[in-house]
Structures are given as C-alpha cells and as structure tokens.
Amino acid sequence: MRLGRPGRPGRPGRPGPAGRATGRAAVTAALALGIGLTAVPAQAQQPAGSGSPAPGIENCTAPACHFDLPPGTYDVRVTLGGERASSTAVTGETRRALLPETAAPAGERVVRAFTVNVRTPEGEPLGAEGTPGLDLTVGGSAPALADIRVTPARHHRQILLVGDSTVCDQPGAPYSGWGQQLPQYLRKGLSVANYADSGESTVSFLGNPLLWDTVRPLIRRGDLVLIQLAHNDKTTDEATYRANLERLVAEAREQGGRPVLVTPIVRRWFSADGTLNNPTALLVNGLGVDHPAVVRRVAADEDVPLIDLTARTKEVVEALGAEGSKALYLYDEKRDNTHTSVHGATVYANLVREALVDLHLVPEGQVRVG
C-alpha cells in the first residue's frame, strides 16, 4: 500500500482588494483579534534604490497577510511586540512553520527575519496550486505584529527536499511532514523548497516529469538537496533502489548541488521487548530490502553526507516508549503509526537541523536552536 495523500482540503481564497485593510482599518481589525498591527509611513516603505514601495503591513488584515508576488524567494523581516507582553509565531503558504513562537516584553520590539520560497503549486508538487503570491499567518499565544517587510532575496542558499508524505508540506491538519516544520529553524539567507510529495517512491519520483525533472533544473551551485525516499519502495528490489539513489545523487551533483542522503523516519511499531527492532518499524520491505542500510552504503560508497534519521528517530521513539511516543504520530487521531503530528514533525525537523550543523552543511549561526 502506498502512503497516499490523507486528503487535500481546500484553502480559503486570498482576500480581494476590499478585504485588504490599510491604515486605521488594519489597526482596528488587528486589535479586535488581539494582534498589534502598526501602520508605517509611506516613506519608510521605500527600499533603497527602488521607486516602488516594499510590500509591508498595509497588506495585512489580522491575522493574515497577503502579498501579490510572483514565484521566487523572498526575505521577510518582522517587528514583533506591543504595549503588552506578547508571543508571536508566523506560518505561511501551505501550513509551513516559518518563525517559531517569539516573545517580546511589554513595550519592547523584537526584530526577526527569515527567507521563504514561493512556488506553484505552493505545497506538494502534485497537489493543489494554492493561492498566487505569498500568504502569511500571524499566530502564537499572544501575537503582536508591529511591522513587516517583504523583499526579494538577493543572497540565499536553498535546501531542496526530495521525499514522501513524511517530509512534504501536508495540506491539512492533523498531518505534518518534517520538511514543513524545518523552515522555522533557519535564519534569513537559507530557504526550504519542499518538493516532497505524498505516495512517492524512488521509482515514481524519478519517473514523473513533475517531480525530479522539475526539481533538477532548480538546483544551483552550493544548494543542498536532501533525499529521503523509502516508505513507498515496498516492491522495489535492492539493485533498483540503490541505482535510483545513485542517480539522484549524480544528477544533483551535475547541477552543482550538494546531495545529502537521509534515512527514513521510523514507524511507531513496537516489538514485545519495547524496542523498534522489527522490519515494519525499521523500513525493511517485503523483498527483504533494508532501506536504511542501503542508504547508508550508498552514502559511504558515493562519499555523500548522511543524515541517519532512522537511528535518530528510533532513539527518540524508544526513549518515549509505547505511550509517550503516540503524540509524535497520529495514533490517537487516525491510528496511524507512520505519519507525524505537528508536534512529531517539529521534533523530527529539529533532528534534521542538528544533523545539518553536526555535518557542517549549515553554519551554526544560520540556524535557530530548537
């Protein structure tokens, strides 16, 4: 059985001109929802060397901000805080976590910045197109947005993700992929372009022109290409699986990118002894192909950096035990021991963040500590 799409609920359409409050209307709407939105003078909206205003807070009607922008990569600078103590988070596009909950003391301002990828389709490559432009949502336990600026990212590095439903930008709750939560751990100058898609194997990802053939030309020199495909290679023999991984590695390198092989996250499937030492949990398919072991061998043979997410997630799940680990997956909601909750995806994204730093693939100063 393929790990299919758990569902693609429609996203609300972007507000029309009448719904995009400016000035006092934006402030009134914001305060009604407990979000501080402060109008900024027009002269402050002019970016250096530009004759047009930088998109700012006039594009926000609490709690949403919409920017009419073409596909591309953008730097977002937010100023947080208000008269009262606040705690603000920012998500965007297809439920991507872009800024973790950030506190600002009463009467103070806190500035944060991140870089976001805008594309069509905005989530899974084979999913719904979504809404044009950049959509952000201001949330958190006590949100307060004082200002926001969006500008084209002139100097940035991409992390492109190739994977399945455990990685992708899931369109609907309660599902979430770790790639959907990864952006919140990255600072300005480093973006995540998540091309993971539900139900894909190494065979289907290479075979569908909307997947690898679309991703490959986007890879630029120095970009990281994280590859985690295994969950759906249930009928793929070892020789084919290995050859597919080798092809992904070789073609990413041909584009000037730096491929990184990622072993799959474990399934929450406990053995009687309280461990995950069984084929179901550790992704050994019906043909006896030990997917994590093959990924490790390819990484060693091809001199490719390896993020052993199987080992890292196994350690976390076993430490939490059969009961505590339920919250990482969708066991309570769906009796699902494969797909992760927002909490689980966030924990696993932090493991990826740690590995990127440990492997010196991303400078420590360019990540946020989880």
mmCIF file of C-alpha atoms in Angstrom:
data_model
loop_
_atom_site.group_PDB
_atom_site.id
_atom_site.type_symbol
_atom_site.label_atom_id
_atom_site.label_comp_id
_atom_site.label_asym_id
_atom_site.label_seq_id
_atom_site.Cartn_x
_atom_site.Cartn_y
_atom_site.Cartn_z
ATOM 1 C CA MET A 1 0.000 0.000 0.000
ATOM 2 C CA ARG A 2 1.377 3.403 -0.941
ATOM 3 C CA LEU A 3 1.470 6.153 1.609
ATOM 4 C CA GLY A 4 -1.147 8.237 -0.121
ATOM 5 C CA ARG A 5 -2.430 11.736 0.428
ATOM 6 C CA PRO A 6 -4.540 11.862 3.565
ATOM 7 C CA GLY A 7 -6.723 14.486 1.969
ATOM 8 C CA ARG A 8 -6.427 17.888 0.318
ATOM 9 C CA PRO A 9 -8.905 20.232 1.935
ATOM 10 C CA GLY A 10 -9.369 23.474 0.046
ATOM 11 C CA ARG A 11 -7.610 26.583 1.290
ATOM 12 C CA PRO A 12 -9.528 29.788 1.783
ATOM 13 C CA GLY A 13 -9.128 32.152 -1.141
ATOM 14 C CA ARG A 14 -6.963 35.215 -0.714
ATOM 15 C CA PRO A 15 -8.812 38.393 0.222
ATOM 16 C CA GLY A 16 -9.815 40.763 -2.556
ATOM 17 C CA PRO A 17 -8.998 44.476 -2.570
ATOM 18 C CA ALA A 18 -11.951 45.279 -0.307
ATOM 19 C CA GLY A 19 -10.651 42.836 2.267
ATOM 20 C CA ARG A 20 -7.118 44.237 2.432
ATOM 21 C CA ALA A 21 -7.442 46.871 5.097
ATOM 22 C CA THR A 22 -4.892 49.652 5.284
ATOM 23 C CA GLY A 23 -4.005 52.291 7.824
ATOM 24 C CA ARG A 24 -6.562 52.673 10.618
ATOM 25 C CA ALA A 25 -8.773 49.881 9.275
ATOM 26 C CA ALA A 26 -5.900 47.421 9.560
ATOM 27 C CA VAL A 27 -5.120 48.569 13.091
ATOM 28 C CA THR A 28 -8.780 48.264 14.139
ATOM 29 C CA ALA A 29 -9.104 44.770 12.697
ATOM 30 C CA ALA A 30 -5.826 43.740 14.296
ATOM 31 C CA LEU A 31 -6.720 44.957 17.752
ATOM 32 C CA ALA A 32 -10.072 43.210 17.555
ATOM 33 C CA LEU A 33 -8.198 39.947 17.194
ATOM 34 C CA GLY A 34 -5.526 40.810 19.747
ATOM 35 C CA ILE A 35 -2.802 41.329 17.168
ATOM 36 C CA GLY A 36 -0.890 44.592 17.095
ATOM 37 C CA LEU A 37 -0.523 45.934 13.564
ATOM 38 C CA THR A 38 1.103 49.353 13.311
ATOM 39 C CA ALA A 39 0.824 51.365 10.121
ATOM 40 C CA VAL A 40 4.168 52.582 8.729
ATOM 41 C CA PRO A 41 4.627 55.930 6.928
ATOM 42 C CA ALA A 42 4.831 55.647 3.146
ATOM 43 C CA GLN A 43 8.373 56.985 3.015
ATOM 44 C CA ALA A 44 9.549 54.132 5.256
ATOM 45 C CA GLN A 45 8.199 51.664 2.725
ATOM 46 C CA GLN A 46 10.675 52.637 0.015
ATOM 47 C CA PRO A 47 13.528 50.121 -0.357
ATOM 48 C CA ALA A 48 16.946 51.562 -1.179
ATOM 49 C CA GLY A 49 17.370 52.142 -4.889
ATOM 50 C CA SER A 50 13.756 51.346 -5.703
ATOM 51 C CA GLY A 51 10.959 53.501 -6.998
ATOM 52 C CA SER A 52 8.192 51.240 -5.690
ATOM 53 C CA PRO A 53 7.181 50.558 -2.092
ATOM 54 C CA ALA A 54 8.337 47.373 -0.386
ATOM 55 C CA PRO A 55 5.285 45.275 0.483
ATOM 56 C CA GLY A 56 4.516 45.920 4.131
ATOM 57 C CA ILE A 57 1.895 45.873 6.848
ATOM 58 C CA GLU A 58 -0.715 47.529 4.638
ATOM 59 C CA ASN A 59 -1.083 44.054 3.121
ATOM 60 C CA CYS A 60 -2.240 42.583 6.446
ATOM 61 C CA THR A 61 -5.729 42.096 7.808
ATOM 62 C CA ALA A 62 -5.298 40.235 11.091
ATOM 63 C CA PRO A 63 -4.319 37.519 11.338
ATOM 64 C CA ALA A 64 -3.427 37.157 7.640
ATOM 65 C CA CYS A 65 -1.022 38.961 5.335
ATOM 66 C CA HIS A 66 -1.170 38.579 1.561
ATOM 67 C CA PHE A 67 1.460 39.831 -0.880
ATOM 68 C CA ASP A 68 0.888 39.823 -4.655
ATOM 69 C CA LEU A 69 4.279 38.463 -5.652
ATOM 70 C CA PRO A 70 5.485 36.166 -8.438
ATOM 71 C CA PRO A 71 7.106 32.801 -7.621
ATOM 72 C CA GLY A 72 10.576 33.244 -6.203
ATOM 73 C CA THR A 73 12.446 33.532 -2.937
ATOM 74 C CA TYR A 74 11.806 36.397 -0.524
ATOM 75 C CA ASP A 75 13.253 37.777 2.677
ATOM 76 C CA VAL A 76 10.662 38.606 5.319
ATOM 77 C CA ARG A 77 11.510 40.973 8.183
ATOM 78 C CA VAL A 78 9.026 41.183 11.045
ATOM 79 C CA THR A 79 8.965 43.542 14.009
ATOM 80 C CA LEU A 80 7.132 41.998 16.940
ATOM 81 C CA GLY A 81 5.767 43.450 20.146
ATOM 82 C CA GLY A 82 3.266 45.919 21.564
ATOM 83 C CA GLU A 83 2.154 47.638 24.747
ATOM 84 C CA ARG A 84 1.661 44.292 26.482
ATOM 85 C CA ALA A 85 3.942 41.254 26.655
ATOM 86 C CA SER A 86 3.486 39.168 23.524
ATOM 87 C CA SER A 87 4.420 35.862 21.939
ATOM 88 C CA THR A 88 4.180 35.576 18.173
ATOM 89 C CA ALA A 89 4.694 32.852 15.566
ATOM 90 C CA VAL A 90 4.437 33.043 11.779
ATOM 91 C CA THR A 91 3.304 30.342 9.367
ATOM 92 C CA GLY A 92 2.875 30.643 5.632
ATOM 93 C CA GLU A 93 1.758 29.158 2.348
ATOM 94 C CA THR A 94 0.730 25.513 2.882
ATOM 95 C CA ARG A 95 0.971 25.420 6.686
ATOM 96 C CA ARG A 96 4.747 25.926 6.744
ATOM 97 C CA ALA A 97 6.275 26.935 10.078
ATOM 98 C CA LEU A 98 8.418 29.972 9.232
ATOM 99 C CA LEU A 99 9.087 31.604 12.604
ATOM 100 C CA PRO A 100 8.783 29.832 15.971
ATOM 101 C CA GLU A 101 6.897 31.454 18.817
ATOM 102 C CA THR A 102 8.943 34.504 19.786
ATOM 103 C CA ALA A 103 8.464 36.515 22.979
ATOM 104 C CA ALA A 104 8.614 40.309 23.240
ATOM 105 C CA PRO A 105 8.445 42.043 26.642
ATOM 106 C CA ALA A 106 5.791 44.706 27.200
ATOM 107 C CA GLY A 107 6.640 47.934 25.413
ATOM 108 C CA GLU A 108 9.592 46.465 23.539
ATOM 109 C CA ARG A 109 10.181 45.447 19.920
ATOM 110 C CA VAL A 110 11.883 42.288 18.674
ATOM 111 C CA VAL A 111 13.043 42.002 15.049
ATOM 112 C CA ARG A 112 13.314 38.646 13.292
ATOM 113 C CA ALA A 113 13.901 37.686 9.654
ATOM 114 C CA PHE A 114 13.501 34.570 7.542
ATOM 115 C CA THR A 115 13.632 33.596 3.886
ATOM 116 C CA VAL A 116 10.653 31.917 2.223
ATOM 117 C CA ASN A 117 10.199 30.033 -1.050
ATOM 118 C CA VAL A 118 7.114 30.956 -3.094
ATOM 119 C CA ARG A 119 6.130 28.497 -5.820
ATOM 120 C CA THR A 120 3.212 26.995 -7.732
ATOM 121 C CA PRO A 121 1.915 24.548 -6.623
ATOM 122 C CA GLU A 122 2.702 26.066 -3.237
ATOM 123 C CA GLY A 123 2.717 22.719 -1.401
ATOM 124 C CA GLU A 124 3.073 19.215 -2.798
ATOM 125 C CA PRO A 125 4.146 19.176 -6.466
ATOM 126 C CA LEU A 126 1.140 17.049 -7.454
ATOM 127 C CA GLY A 127 -1.223 18.884 -5.119
ATOM 128 C CA ALA A 128 -3.491 21.892 -5.442
ATOM 129 C CA GLU A 129 -1.941 25.056 -6.862
ATOM 130 C CA GLY A 130 -2.953 27.120 -3.831
ATOM 131 C CA THR A 131 -3.292 30.887 -3.960
ATOM 132 C CA PRO A 132 -0.956 33.094 -6.015
ATOM 133 C CA GLY A 133 1.572 35.197 -4.159
ATOM 134 C CA LEU A 134 2.813 34.927 -0.590
ATOM 135 C CA ASP A 135 0.378 34.245 2.247
ATOM 136 C CA LEU A 136 1.464 34.528 5.875
ATOM 137 C CA THR A 137 -0.490 33.930 9.075
ATOM 138 C CA VAL A 138 0.365 35.606 12.362
ATOM 139 C CA GLY A 139 -0.274 33.344 15.345
ATOM 140 C CA GLY A 140 1.098 32.368 18.724
ATOM 141 C CA SER A 141 -0.262 32.501 22.261
ATOM 142 C CA ALA A 142 -0.303 36.327 22.402
ATOM 143 C CA PRO A 143 0.511 37.618 18.905
ATOM 144 C CA ALA A 144 1.634 41.163 18.198
ATOM 145 C CA LEU A 145 2.933 42.224 14.790
ATOM 146 C CA ALA A 146 4.191 45.802 14.693
ATOM 147 C CA ASP A 147 5.674 45.808 11.202
ATOM 148 C CA ILE A 148 6.520 43.519 8.281
ATOM 149 C CA ARG A 149 8.637 43.959 5.147
ATOM 150 C CA VAL A 150 8.989 41.577 2.198
ATOM 151 C CA THR A 151 11.824 41.971 -0.318
ATOM 152 C CA PRO A 152 13.380 39.721 -2.973
ATOM 153 C CA ALA A 153 16.121 37.513 -1.526
ATOM 154 C CA ARG A 154 19.308 38.564 -3.289
ATOM 155 C CA HIS A 155 21.752 36.305 -1.465
ATOM 156 C CA HIS A 156 20.350 32.998 -0.350
ATOM 157 C CA ARG A 157 21.049 29.291 -0.363
ATOM 158 C CA GLN A 158 18.377 26.682 -0.963
ATOM 159 C CA ILE A 159 17.647 23.426 0.811
ATOM 160 C CA LEU A 160 15.623 21.399 -1.683
ATOM 161 C CA LEU A 161 13.724 18.426 -0.273
ATOM 162 C CA VAL A 162 13.010 15.212 -2.177
ATOM 163 C CA GLY A 163 10.756 12.868 -0.257
ATOM 164 C CA ASP A 164 7.355 11.377 0.536
ATOM 165 C CA SER A 165 4.398 12.161 2.814
ATOM 166 C CA THR A 166 6.546 12.061 5.957
ATOM 167 C CA VAL A 167 8.549 15.012 4.556
ATOM 168 C CA CYS A 168 6.092 17.036 2.458
ATOM 169 C CA ASP A 169 4.063 20.180 3.104
ATOM 170 C CA GLN A 170 0.879 18.424 4.183
ATOM 171 C CA PRO A 171 -2.223 20.393 3.105
ATOM 172 C CA GLY A 172 -4.452 19.590 6.083
ATOM 173 C CA ALA A 173 -4.377 19.018 9.822
ATOM 174 C CA PRO A 174 -3.580 16.934 11.769
ATOM 175 C CA TYR A 175 -0.870 15.807 9.324
ATOM 176 C CA SER A 176 2.539 17.443 9.022
ATOM 177 C CA GLY A 177 5.819 16.459 7.369
ATOM 178 C CA TRP A 178 9.177 17.284 8.927
ATOM 179 C CA GLY A 179 10.051 19.379 5.876
ATOM 180 C CA GLN A 180 7.037 21.552 6.647
ATOM 181 C CA GLN A 181 8.458 22.365 10.084
ATOM 182 C CA LEU A 182 12.113 22.776 9.074
ATOM 183 C CA PRO A 183 11.967 26.449 7.911
ATOM 184 C CA GLN A 184 11.327 27.746 11.449
ATOM 185 C CA TYR A 185 14.821 26.575 12.435
ATOM 186 C CA LEU A 186 16.562 28.555 9.690
ATOM 187 C CA ARG A 187 17.560 32.205 9.653
ATOM 188 C CA LYS A 188 17.454 34.707 6.803
ATOM 189 C CA GLY A 189 19.526 33.620 3.813
ATOM 190 C CA LEU A 190 18.551 29.962 3.903
ATOM 191 C CA SER A 191 15.274 28.803 2.343
ATOM 192 C CA VAL A 192 13.487 25.462 2.134
ATOM 193 C CA ALA A 193 11.992 24.417 -1.208
ATOM 194 C CA ASN A 194 9.994 21.340 -0.264
ATOM 195 C CA TYR A 195 9.305 19.164 -3.318
ATOM 196 C CA ALA A 196 8.419 16.068 -1.308
ATOM 197 C CA ASP A 197 5.138 14.515 -2.431
ATOM 198 C CA SER A 198 2.786 12.016 -0.821
ATOM 199 C CA GLY A 199 2.941 8.423 -2.010
ATOM 200 C CA GLU A 200 6.233 8.681 -3.875
ATOM 201 C CA SER A 201 8.972 6.053 -4.118
ATOM 202 C CA THR A 202 12.384 6.362 -5.745
ATOM 203 C CA VAL A 203 10.789 4.830 -8.842
ATOM 204 C CA SER A 204 7.840 7.226 -9.089
ATOM 205 C CA PHE A 205 9.822 10.325 -8.126
ATOM 206 C CA LEU A 206 12.260 9.705 -10.948
ATOM 207 C CA GLY A 207 9.545 8.634 -13.368
ATOM 208 C CA ASN A 208 7.150 11.579 -13.057
ATOM 209 C CA PRO A 209 8.244 14.676 -15.038
ATOM 210 C CA LEU A 210 6.518 16.908 -12.459
ATOM 211 C CA LEU A 211 8.842 15.622 -9.755
ATOM 212 C CA TRP A 212 12.593 15.062 -10.253
ATOM 213 C CA ASP A 213 12.639 16.507 -13.785
ATOM 214 C CA THR A 214 11.151 19.685 -12.298
ATOM 215 C CA VAL A 215 13.429 19.824 -9.263
ATOM 216 C CA ARG A 216 16.724 19.105 -11.009
ATOM 217 C CA PRO A 217 16.931 22.349 -13.073
ATOM 218 C CA LEU A 218 16.223 24.399 -9.941
ATOM 219 C CA ILE A 219 19.379 23.189 -8.197
ATOM 220 C CA ARG A 220 22.076 25.867 -8.077
ATOM 221 C CA ARG A 221 25.713 25.594 -7.147
ATOM 222 C CA GLY A 222 26.053 25.131 -3.400
ATOM 223 C CA ASP A 223 22.415 24.225 -2.781
ATOM 224 C CA LEU A 224 21.685 21.276 -0.508
ATOM 225 C CA VAL A 225 19.437 18.504 -1.844
ATOM 226 C CA LEU A 226 18.071 16.335 0.981
ATOM 227 C CA ILE A 227 16.763 12.974 -0.276
ATOM 228 C CA GLN A 228 14.514 10.772 1.890
ATOM 229 C CA LEU A 229 12.653 8.142 -0.132
ATOM 230 C CA ALA A 230 11.926 4.655 1.204
ATOM 231 C CA HIS A 231 8.462 4.347 2.738
ATOM 232 C CA ASN A 232 6.809 3.629 -0.611
ATOM 233 C CA ASP A 233 9.564 1.478 -2.124
ATOM 234 C CA LYS A 234 7.728 -1.576 -0.831
ATOM 235 C CA THR A 235 8.119 -3.572 -4.041
ATOM 236 C CA THR A 236 11.433 -2.098 -5.200
ATOM 237 C CA ASP A 237 14.280 -4.612 -5.327
ATOM 238 C CA GLU A 238 17.620 -3.682 -3.806
ATOM 239 C CA ALA A 239 19.501 -3.209 -7.075
ATOM 240 C CA THR A 240 16.840 -0.837 -8.413
ATOM 241 C CA TYR A 241 16.576 1.053 -5.139
ATOM 242 C CA ARG A 242 20.327 1.545 -4.979
ATOM 243 C CA ALA A 243 20.556 2.578 -8.632
ATOM 244 C CA ASN A 244 17.783 5.152 -8.121
ATOM 245 C CA LEU A 245 19.558 6.689 -5.153
ATOM 246 C CA GLU A 246 22.814 6.808 -7.101
ATOM 247 C CA ARG A 247 21.080 8.554 -9.993
ATOM 248 C CA LEU A 248 19.557 11.201 -7.706
ATOM 249 C CA VAL A 249 22.984 11.815 -6.179
ATOM 250 C CA ALA A 250 24.791 12.007 -9.519
ATOM 251 C CA GLU A 251 22.282 14.335 -11.164
ATOM 252 C CA ALA A 252 22.158 16.667 -8.157
ATOM 253 C CA ARG A 253 25.942 16.918 -8.337
ATOM 254 C CA GLU A 254 25.824 17.580 -12.084
ATOM 255 C CA GLN A 255 23.767 20.693 -11.333
ATOM 256 C CA GLY A 256 26.356 21.891 -8.810
ATOM 257 C CA GLY A 257 24.273 20.951 -5.769
ATOM 258 C CA ARG A 258 25.346 19.009 -2.729
ATOM 259 C CA PRO A 259 23.194 15.896 -2.243
ATOM 260 C CA VAL A 260 22.529 14.665 1.294
ATOM 261 C CA LEU A 261 21.049 11.211 1.816
ATOM 262 C CA VAL A 262 18.517 10.881 4.631
ATOM 263 C CA THR A 263 17.397 7.525 6.018
ATOM 264 C CA PRO A 264 13.614 7.327 6.582
ATOM 265 C CA ILE A 265 11.892 8.150 9.845
ATOM 266 C CA VAL A 266 10.855 5.036 11.778
ATOM 267 C CA ARG A 267 7.339 3.730 12.020
ATOM 268 C CA ARG A 268 5.983 3.648 15.559
ATOM 269 C CA TRP A 269 5.746 -0.137 15.688
ATOM 270 C CA PHE A 270 6.973 -1.661 18.933
ATOM 271 C CA SER A 271 8.256 -5.179 19.446
ATOM 272 C CA ALA A 272 7.378 -7.127 22.597
ATOM 273 C CA ASP A 273 10.674 -6.094 24.180
ATOM 274 C CA GLY A 274 9.798 -2.387 23.944
ATOM 275 C CA THR A 275 12.140 -1.663 21.047
ATOM 276 C CA LEU A 276 11.605 -0.948 17.365
ATOM 277 C CA ASN A 277 13.800 -3.825 16.304
ATOM 278 C CA ASN A 278 11.481 -5.230 13.650
ATOM 279 C CA PRO A 279 11.152 -4.919 9.847
ATOM 280 C CA THR A 280 7.979 -2.793 9.963
ATOM 281 C CA ALA A 281 9.446 -0.111 12.206
ATOM 282 C CA LEU A 282 12.837 -0.068 10.509
ATOM 283 C CA LEU A 283 11.642 0.029 6.898
ATOM 284 C CA VAL A 284 12.621 -3.402 5.601
ATOM 285 C CA ASN A 285 10.296 -4.138 2.687
ATOM 286 C CA GLY A 286 8.578 -7.380 1.701
ATOM 287 C CA LEU A 287 11.513 -8.342 -0.519
ATOM 288 C CA GLY A 288 13.863 -8.097 2.430
ATOM 289 C CA VAL A 289 15.393 -4.812 1.280
ATOM 290 C CA ASP A 290 16.697 -2.950 4.321
ATOM 291 C CA HIS A 291 16.182 0.600 3.077
ATOM 292 C CA PRO A 292 18.192 2.432 5.764
ATOM 293 C CA ALA A 293 21.104 0.021 5.316
ATOM 294 C CA VAL A 294 21.133 0.583 1.547
ATOM 295 C CA VAL A 295 21.032 4.368 2.020
ATOM 296 C CA ARG A 296 23.974 4.151 4.425
ATOM 297 C CA ARG A 297 26.003 2.060 1.964
ATOM 298 C CA VAL A 298 25.306 4.406 -0.947
ATOM 299 C CA ALA A 299 26.296 7.391 1.186
ATOM 300 C CA ALA A 300 29.577 5.712 2.112
ATOM 301 C CA ASP A 301 30.359 4.484 -1.407
ATOM 302 C CA GLU A 302 29.495 7.775 -3.100
ATOM 303 C CA ASP A 303 31.020 9.998 -0.384
ATOM 304 C CA VAL A 304 27.689 11.670 0.304
ATOM 305 C CA PRO A 305 26.794 13.284 3.647
ATOM 306 C CA LEU A 306 24.327 11.087 5.564
ATOM 307 C CA ILE A 307 21.605 12.121 7.988
ATOM 308 C CA ASP A 308 20.703 8.878 9.745
ATOM 309 C CA LEU A 309 17.165 9.908 10.616
ATOM 310 C CA THR A 310 16.196 6.275 11.149
ATOM 311 C CA ALA A 311 18.675 5.956 14.002
ATOM 312 C CA ARG A 312 17.832 9.393 15.427
ATOM 313 C CA THR A 313 14.051 8.897 15.366
ATOM 314 C CA LYS A 314 14.390 5.347 16.707
ATOM 315 C CA GLU A 315 16.245 6.692 19.724
ATOM 316 C CA VAL A 316 13.541 9.320 20.373
ATOM 317 C CA VAL A 317 10.607 6.927 19.993
ATOM 318 C CA GLU A 318 12.129 4.195 22.134
ATOM 319 C CA ALA A 319 13.041 6.701 24.844
ATOM 320 C CA LEU A 320 9.435 7.924 24.999
ATOM 321 C CA GLY A 321 8.058 4.395 24.996
ATOM 322 C CA ALA A 322 4.830 2.989 23.588
ATOM 323 C CA GLU A 323 2.611 5.514 25.353
ATOM 324 C CA GLY A 324 4.687 8.683 25.237
ATOM 325 C CA SER A 325 5.557 8.294 21.547
ATOM 326 C CA LYS A 326 1.900 8.371 20.470
ATOM 327 C CA ALA A 327 1.998 12.170 20.430
ATOM 328 C CA LEU A 328 4.707 12.138 17.739
ATOM 329 C CA TYR A 329 2.468 10.292 15.317
ATOM 330 C CA LEU A 330 -1.243 10.318 14.519
ATOM 331 C CA TYR A 331 -2.039 7.286 16.629
ATOM 332 C CA ASP A 332 -4.746 8.951 18.719
ATOM 333 C CA GLU A 333 -6.342 10.748 15.769
ATOM 334 C CA LYS A 334 -6.008 8.176 12.989
ATOM 335 C CA ARG A 335 -4.428 5.033 14.489
ATOM 336 C CA ASP A 336 -1.573 5.993 12.196
ATOM 337 C CA ASN A 337 1.948 4.950 13.217
ATOM 338 C CA THR A 338 3.660 6.305 10.091
ATOM 339 C CA HIS A 339 2.597 9.926 9.592
ATOM 340 C CA THR A 340 3.587 12.539 12.132
ATOM 341 C CA SER A 341 1.602 15.154 14.009
ATOM 342 C CA VAL A 342 2.695 18.791 14.011
ATOM 343 C CA HIS A 343 4.477 18.050 17.281
ATOM 344 C CA GLY A 344 6.224 14.978 15.888
ATOM 345 C CA ALA A 345 7.202 16.694 12.653
ATOM 346 C CA THR A 346 8.633 19.586 14.661
ATOM 347 C CA VAL A 347 10.701 17.227 16.837
ATOM 348 C CA TYR A 348 11.994 15.415 13.753
ATOM 349 C CA ALA A 349 12.742 18.674 11.905
ATOM 350 C CA ASN A 350 14.877 19.678 14.870
ATOM 351 C CA LEU A 351 16.810 16.413 14.482
ATOM 352 C CA VAL A 352 17.476 17.365 10.856
ATOM 353 C CA ARG A 353 18.596 20.828 11.983
ATOM 354 C CA GLU A 354 21.025 19.275 14.460
ATOM 355 C CA ALA A 355 22.402 16.942 11.785
ATOM 356 C CA LEU A 356 22.916 19.770 9.278
ATOM 357 C CA VAL A 357 25.027 21.599 11.847
ATOM 358 C CA ASP A 358 26.841 18.459 13.022
ATOM 359 C CA LEU A 359 27.809 17.651 9.427
ATOM 360 C CA HIS A 360 28.938 21.264 8.828
ATOM 361 C CA LEU A 361 26.460 21.574 5.972
ATOM 362 C CA VAL A 362 24.908 24.684 7.511
ATOM 363 C CA PRO A 363 26.795 27.170 9.714
ATOM 364 C CA GLU A 364 25.623 27.150 13.305
ATOM 365 C CA GLY A 365 24.925 30.863 13.110
ATOM 366 C CA GLN A 366 22.369 30.311 10.351
ATOM 367 C CA VAL A 367 20.030 28.134 12.414
ATOM 368 C CA ARG A 368 17.766 28.767 15.386
ATOM 369 C CA VAL A 369 18.163 26.496 18.399
ATOM 370 C CA GLY A 370 15.153 24.251 18.980
#
